[in-house]
Short mmCIF file of C-alpha atoms in Angstrom, two decimals:
data_model
loop_
_atom_site.label_atom_id
_atom_site.label_comp_id
_atom_site.label_asym_id
_atom_site.label_seq_id
_atom_site.Cartn_x
_atom_site.Cartn_y
_atom_site.Cartn_z
CA MET A 79 33.82 -52.18 43.95
CA ASP A 80 30.35 -52.47 42.39
CA LYS A 81 28.80 -51.30 45.63
CA ASN A 82 31.00 -48.22 45.79
CA LYS A 83 30.25 -47.47 42.14
CA GLN A 84 26.53 -47.74 42.82
CA LEU A 85 26.83 -45.38 45.76
CA ASN A 86 28.71 -42.84 43.68
CA GLU A 87 26.04 -42.89 41.00
CA ASP A 88 23.32 -42.40 43.61
CA GLU A 89 25.20 -39.44 44.98
CA LEU A 90 25.79 -37.85 41.58
CA PHE A 91 22.34 -38.29 40.04
CA THR A 92 19.03 -37.48 41.68
CA PHE A 93 15.52 -37.46 40.24
CA VAL A 94 13.87 -34.06 39.89
CA GLU A 95 10.17 -33.71 40.57
CA TYR A 96 8.00 -32.84 37.58
CA ASN A 97 6.76 -29.25 37.59
CA PRO A 98 4.19 -28.37 34.86
CA GLU A 99 4.84 -24.61 35.13
CA ALA A 100 8.60 -25.04 34.75
CA ALA A 101 8.08 -27.38 31.80
CA GLU A 102 5.80 -24.84 30.10
CA LYS A 103 8.36 -22.06 30.55
CA THR A 104 11.06 -24.26 29.06
CA GLY A 105 9.03 -24.86 25.91
CA TYR A 106 7.86 -21.25 25.61
CA SER A 107 9.14 -19.16 22.70
CA GLU A 108 9.08 -15.36 22.58
CA TYR A 109 9.03 -15.38 18.79
CA SER A 110 6.58 -12.95 17.22
CA TYR A 111 6.06 -12.79 13.47
CA TRP A 112 5.32 -9.07 13.28
CA LYS A 113 8.09 -8.28 15.74
CA SER A 114 10.47 -10.15 13.47
CA VAL A 115 9.07 -8.33 10.41
CA PHE A 116 9.72 -4.88 11.87
CA LYS A 117 13.11 -5.99 13.14
CA ASN A 118 14.14 -7.08 9.64
CA PHE A 119 12.68 -3.91 8.15
CA LEU A 120 14.60 -1.66 10.54
CA LYS A 121 17.85 -3.30 9.44
CA LYS A 122 17.39 -1.66 6.04
CA LYS A 123 18.46 1.87 6.83
CA SER A 124 17.61 3.29 3.42
CA ALA A 125 14.01 2.05 3.71
CA VAL A 126 13.71 3.57 7.19
CA VAL A 127 14.99 6.92 5.91
CA LEU A 128 12.55 6.84 2.99
CA THR A 129 9.71 6.04 5.40
CA PHE A 130 10.51 9.15 7.44
CA ILE A 131 10.71 11.18 4.23
CA PHE A 132 7.25 10.03 3.13
CA LEU A 133 5.70 10.56 6.56
CA GLY A 134 7.40 13.94 6.77
CA LEU A 135 5.93 14.90 3.40
CA VAL A 136 2.42 13.89 4.50
CA ILE A 137 2.70 15.76 7.81
CA PHE A 138 4.23 18.82 6.17
CA SER A 139 1.34 19.02 3.69
CA PHE A 140 -0.90 19.90 6.66
CA ILE A 141 1.68 22.18 8.25
CA ALA A 142 2.27 23.98 4.94
CA LEU A 143 -1.39 24.93 4.65
CA ALA A 144 -1.41 26.15 8.24
CA ILE A 145 1.68 28.35 7.88
CA GLY A 146 0.80 29.57 4.39
CA LYS A 147 -0.20 33.16 3.92
CA TYR A 148 -3.31 32.28 1.92
CA ASP A 149 -6.17 29.85 2.38
CA TYR A 150 -6.98 27.59 -0.54
CA HIS A 151 -10.74 27.90 -0.01
CA THR A 152 -10.59 31.71 -0.18
CA LEU A 153 -8.18 32.14 -3.08
CA VAL A 154 -8.93 35.26 -5.09
CA THR A 155 -8.23 35.58 -8.80
CA ASP A 156 -6.07 38.62 -9.50
CA ASN A 157 -4.95 39.05 -13.10
CA SER A 158 -2.43 41.68 -12.06
CA LYS A 159 -0.47 39.00 -10.17
CA MET A 160 -0.30 36.38 -12.89
CA PHE A 161 2.89 34.27 -13.18
CA ILE A 162 4.80 35.82 -10.31
CA SER A 163 7.98 33.84 -9.65
CA PRO A 164 8.55 32.41 -6.13
CA ASN A 165 9.38 35.15 -3.64
CA SER A 166 8.88 36.09 0.01
CA GLU A 167 5.19 36.84 -0.57
CA TYR A 168 4.32 33.88 -2.81
CA TRP A 169 6.63 31.03 -1.80
CA PHE A 170 5.78 28.90 -4.85
CA GLY A 171 4.78 31.84 -7.06
CA THR A 172 1.38 32.36 -8.64
CA ASP A 173 -0.48 30.63 -11.47
CA ASN A 174 -2.07 31.96 -14.65
CA LEU A 175 -4.96 33.41 -12.63
CA GLY A 176 -2.81 35.14 -10.04
CA ARG A 177 -3.59 32.63 -7.27
CA ASP A 178 -1.09 31.51 -4.65
CA TYR A 179 0.59 28.33 -5.85
CA TRP A 180 1.91 27.21 -2.44
CA CYS A 181 -1.51 26.37 -0.99
CA GLN A 182 -2.65 24.82 -4.28
CA VAL A 183 0.30 22.42 -4.43
CA TRP A 184 0.05 21.21 -0.82
CA TYR A 185 -3.74 20.92 -0.88
CA ALA A 186 -3.48 18.92 -4.10
CA ALA A 187 -0.83 16.68 -2.48
CA GLN A 188 -3.29 15.85 0.32
CA ILE A 189 -6.02 14.98 -2.19
CA SER A 190 -3.72 12.75 -4.25
CA ILE A 191 -2.34 10.90 -1.21
CA LYS A 192 -5.85 10.44 0.21
CA LEU A 193 -7.07 9.05 -3.12
CA ALA A 194 -4.09 6.70 -3.39
CA LEU A 195 -4.56 5.30 0.13
CA ILE A 196 -8.31 4.71 -0.36
CA VAL A 197 -7.80 3.01 -3.71
CA ALA A 198 -4.92 0.87 -2.38
CA LEU A 199 -6.98 -0.37 0.57
CA GLY A 200 -10.03 -0.96 -1.63
CA GLU A 201 -8.01 -2.93 -4.18
CA CYS A 202 -6.46 -4.93 -1.34
CA VAL A 203 -9.81 -5.92 0.20
CA VAL A 204 -11.54 -6.72 -3.10
CA GLY A 205 -8.49 -8.46 -4.57
CA ILE A 206 -7.84 -10.66 -1.54
CA THR A 207 -11.51 -11.66 -1.24
CA ILE A 208 -11.94 -12.54 -4.91
CA GLY A 209 -8.47 -14.11 -5.13
CA CYS A 210 -9.11 -16.47 -2.20
CA ILE A 211 -12.48 -17.56 -3.60
CA TRP A 212 -11.01 -17.83 -7.10
CA GLY A 213 -8.16 -20.05 -5.98
CA TYR A 214 -9.92 -22.20 -3.37
CA VAL A 215 -13.33 -22.92 -4.92
CA ARG A 216 -12.42 -24.94 -8.02
CA ARG A 217 -15.79 -24.78 -9.74
CA LEU A 218 -15.57 -20.98 -9.84
CA ASP A 219 -12.11 -20.93 -11.41
CA GLY A 220 -13.43 -20.76 -14.97
CA PHE A 221 -15.90 -17.97 -14.19
CA PHE A 222 -13.35 -15.69 -12.51
CA THR A 223 -10.77 -16.45 -15.20
CA ASP A 224 -13.18 -15.25 -17.88
CA VAL A 225 -14.03 -12.11 -15.88
CA TYR A 226 -10.33 -11.41 -15.39
CA ASN A 227 -9.54 -11.82 -19.10
CA ILE A 228 -12.45 -9.63 -20.22
CA ILE A 229 -11.52 -6.76 -17.92
CA ASN A 230 -7.76 -7.08 -18.27
CA ASN A 231 -7.67 -7.17 -22.07
CA ILE A 232 -9.29 -3.75 -22.41
CA PRO A 233 -7.04 -0.76 -21.54
CA THR A 234 -7.96 1.04 -18.33
CA ILE A 235 -7.92 4.37 -20.14
CA ILE A 236 -10.97 3.27 -22.16
CA TYR A 237 -12.93 2.41 -19.02
CA MET A 238 -12.01 5.69 -17.38
CA THR A 239 -12.89 7.68 -20.50
CA LEU A 240 -16.35 6.11 -20.68
CA ILE A 241 -16.94 6.65 -16.97
CA ALA A 242 -15.82 10.28 -17.13
CA LEU A 243 -18.12 10.99 -20.10
CA MET A 244 -21.15 8.98 -18.99
CA VAL A 245 -21.09 9.15 -15.18
CA GLY A 246 -19.07 12.22 -14.35
CA GLN A 247 -15.86 13.31 -12.67
CA SER A 248 -15.49 13.50 -8.91
CA PHE A 249 -13.33 12.14 -6.11
CA THR A 250 -15.80 9.36 -5.26
CA ILE A 251 -16.32 8.31 -8.87
CA MET A 252 -12.56 8.22 -9.46
CA ALA A 253 -11.90 6.14 -6.33
CA VAL A 254 -14.67 3.61 -7.05
CA SER A 255 -13.65 3.32 -10.70
CA LEU A 256 -9.99 2.69 -9.91
CA ILE A 257 -10.92 0.04 -7.34
CA ALA A 258 -13.39 -1.60 -9.73
CA PHE A 259 -10.68 -2.15 -12.35
CA GLY A 260 -7.58 -2.24 -10.16
CA TRP A 261 -8.17 -5.42 -8.12
CA LEU A 262 -7.09 -7.70 -10.97
CA THR A 263 -3.38 -7.94 -10.18
CA MET A 264 -3.94 -8.51 -6.47
CA ALA A 265 -6.59 -11.18 -7.13
CA ARG A 266 -4.42 -13.00 -9.67
CA ASN A 267 -1.41 -13.14 -7.34
CA VAL A 268 -3.52 -14.29 -4.40
CA ARG A 269 -5.28 -16.91 -6.54
CA ASN A 270 -1.98 -18.41 -7.73
CA LEU A 271 -0.65 -18.70 -4.19
CA VAL A 272 -3.90 -20.13 -2.81
CA ILE A 273 -3.72 -22.87 -5.45
CA MET A 274 -0.18 -23.66 -4.29
CA TYR A 275 -1.11 -23.98 -0.61
CA ARG A 276 -4.70 -25.27 -0.60
CA ASP A 277 -3.77 -28.96 -0.99
CA ARG A 278 -0.92 -29.04 1.51
CA GLU A 279 -1.15 -31.82 4.10
CA TYR A 280 -2.14 -29.57 6.99
CA ASN A 281 -4.96 -28.04 4.94
CA LEU A 282 -6.24 -31.48 3.95
CA ALA A 283 -6.14 -32.49 7.59
CA SER A 284 -8.06 -29.35 8.58
CA ARG A 285 -10.78 -30.07 6.03
CA CYS A 286 -11.03 -33.68 7.19
CA LEU A 287 -11.54 -32.44 10.75
CA GLY A 288 -14.43 -30.26 9.57
CA THR A 289 -12.69 -26.86 9.72
CA PRO A 290 -14.76 -24.21 7.89
CA ILE A 291 -13.37 -22.92 4.61
CA TRP A 292 -13.10 -19.35 5.87
CA ARG A 293 -10.97 -20.49 8.79
CA VAL A 294 -8.67 -22.53 6.55
CA LEU A 295 -8.18 -19.49 4.32
CA LEU A 296 -7.74 -17.08 7.21
CA LYS A 297 -5.51 -19.16 9.49
CA ASN A 298 -3.68 -21.61 7.23
CA ILE A 299 -3.24 -19.88 3.88
CA LEU A 300 -3.46 -16.10 4.34
CA PRO A 301 -0.27 -15.82 6.49
CA TYR A 302 1.76 -17.10 3.53
CA LEU A 303 0.34 -14.34 1.33
CA ILE A 304 1.28 -11.39 3.53
CA SER A 305 4.50 -10.49 1.72
CA VAL A 306 2.77 -10.47 -1.68
CA ILE A 307 -0.18 -8.49 -0.33
CA ILE A 308 2.08 -5.88 1.25
CA LEU A 309 4.09 -5.54 -1.94
CA ARG A 310 0.98 -5.05 -4.08
CA LEU A 311 -0.47 -2.64 -1.51
CA ALA A 312 2.70 -0.56 -1.54
CA LEU A 313 2.98 -0.56 -5.33
CA SER A 314 -0.67 0.41 -5.71
CA ILE A 315 -0.14 3.79 -4.03
CA PRO A 316 2.43 5.24 -6.47
CA SER A 317 0.71 3.61 -9.44
CA THR A 318 -2.61 5.22 -8.43
CA ILE A 319 -1.00 8.64 -8.16
CA ALA A 320 0.71 8.15 -11.52
CA LEU A 321 -2.56 7.00 -13.16
CA GLU A 322 -4.53 9.85 -11.63
CA SER A 323 -1.90 12.31 -12.87
CA THR A 324 -2.10 10.82 -16.37
CA LEU A 325 -5.91 10.88 -16.43
CA SER A 326 -6.05 14.42 -15.08
CA TYR A 327 -3.44 15.49 -17.61
CA LEU A 328 -5.76 14.16 -20.33
CA GLY A 329 -8.79 15.81 -18.74
CA LEU A 330 -10.32 12.50 -17.59
CA GLY A 331 -9.46 12.62 -13.89
CA LEU A 332 -10.93 14.64 -11.05
CA ASP A 333 -13.11 17.64 -11.73
CA VAL A 334 -11.53 21.09 -11.73
CA ASN A 335 -13.08 21.90 -8.35
CA THR A 336 -11.12 19.04 -6.73
CA PRO A 337 -7.44 19.89 -7.14
CA SER A 338 -4.84 17.16 -7.43
CA LEU A 339 -1.23 16.92 -8.46
CA GLY A 340 -2.34 15.60 -11.83
CA ILE A 341 -4.56 18.62 -12.45
CA LEU A 342 -1.72 20.99 -11.55
CA LEU A 343 0.56 19.15 -13.98
CA ARG A 344 -2.12 19.40 -16.66
CA ASN A 345 -2.61 23.11 -16.08
CA SER A 346 1.14 23.76 -16.34
CA ARG A 347 1.61 22.09 -19.73
CA THR A 348 0.93 25.26 -21.72
CA SER A 349 3.23 27.57 -19.78
CA PHE A 350 5.91 25.45 -18.11
CA GLN A 351 8.58 26.47 -20.64
CA SER A 352 8.24 30.12 -19.68
CA TYR A 353 7.34 29.45 -16.03
CA PRO A 354 8.99 26.12 -15.08
CA TYR A 355 8.13 26.41 -11.38
CA LEU A 356 4.50 25.56 -12.24
CA LEU A 357 5.68 22.10 -13.32
CA ILE A 358 8.63 21.56 -11.00
CA PHE A 359 6.87 21.73 -7.62
CA PRO A 360 4.03 19.22 -8.27
CA ALA A 361 6.33 16.99 -10.34
CA VAL A 362 8.87 16.78 -7.50
CA ILE A 363 6.16 15.79 -4.99
CA VAL A 364 4.77 13.12 -7.33
CA SER A 365 8.28 11.75 -7.90
CA VAL A 366 9.11 11.66 -4.18
CA ILE A 367 5.88 9.83 -3.30
CA THR A 368 6.27 7.35 -6.15
CA VAL A 369 9.93 6.49 -5.56
CA THR A 370 9.81 6.36 -1.76
CA PHE A 371 6.72 4.16 -1.55
CA TYR A 372 8.01 1.82 -4.24
CA LEU A 373 11.27 1.23 -2.36
CA ILE A 374 9.53 1.06 1.03
CA GLY A 375 7.09 -1.52 -0.33
CA ASN A 376 9.87 -3.72 -1.65
CA ALA A 377 11.78 -3.55 1.63
CA PHE A 378 8.71 -4.32 3.74
CA SER A 379 7.72 -7.17 1.43
CA ASP A 380 11.14 -8.77 1.87
CA ALA A 381 10.94 -8.29 5.63
CA SER A 382 7.51 -9.96 5.81
CA ASP A 383 8.44 -12.92 3.63
CA PRO A 384 8.18 -16.05 5.86
CA ARG A 385 11.23 -17.52 4.11
CA ASN A 386 13.36 -14.76 5.64
CA HIS A 387 12.31 -15.72 9.19
CA VAL A 388 14.10 -18.34 11.21
#
């Protein structure tokens, strides 16, 4: 009986030869973080629709200037055509100087979007760099905390007023100024998260093995900050456009030779009650950019959060 049982077991079970390639394929995972991020983002239909709306607005700003009947750089002042309501000749009407408002609005939209993107990327780079150093190097914590408190406790409008009066008003000055005082929020958020993750066991082990600090920050800590960075990057774009509009409305933004949505809003404040189209068109574009990017940023931040990945 035992012999027959032994024979049956030998017949049923056989040893398989070890194959390194087959073993590697068995343990291989096709998981990709960014693939998972975009997959989660695409599940949010409203965010996808808003993304297409924003991209469509950016693309159309170039198309609008190409199909317009007038060129912004060759606009001619004609007092006989002041405040003409939108019609087949002037699609957005004319302003107080008789200039075509269609090309002004779309050219200003390009300038405002360009400024917002440059400032957002600049704040991201400066904020992440300072935030990582601030949170990881303990002996510099007090220094950066004092710098943060000094800059943050003074309203931005005061800085921008002094810069506009003492340095001047231009696209470059505005971009550099907004970056110089806009990195605070990004740096503070990054610093707080770096403090949370810097003393985790795997980071202690990396330091014990002699891993350089920059590699620990780049490989071990930075991936956990992506969702916060994306959220701040997305929120920086509408906030920059809103701040530029406010500063231009007060006469502290870009110079008059560099049109922006804020300057158009400022110019319409004296006549929008009689000619509301001067306010409506730039205000609608500012609102669309602000709302869409805010909601897109929140959706993408949730999609990139490591806690939402399995």
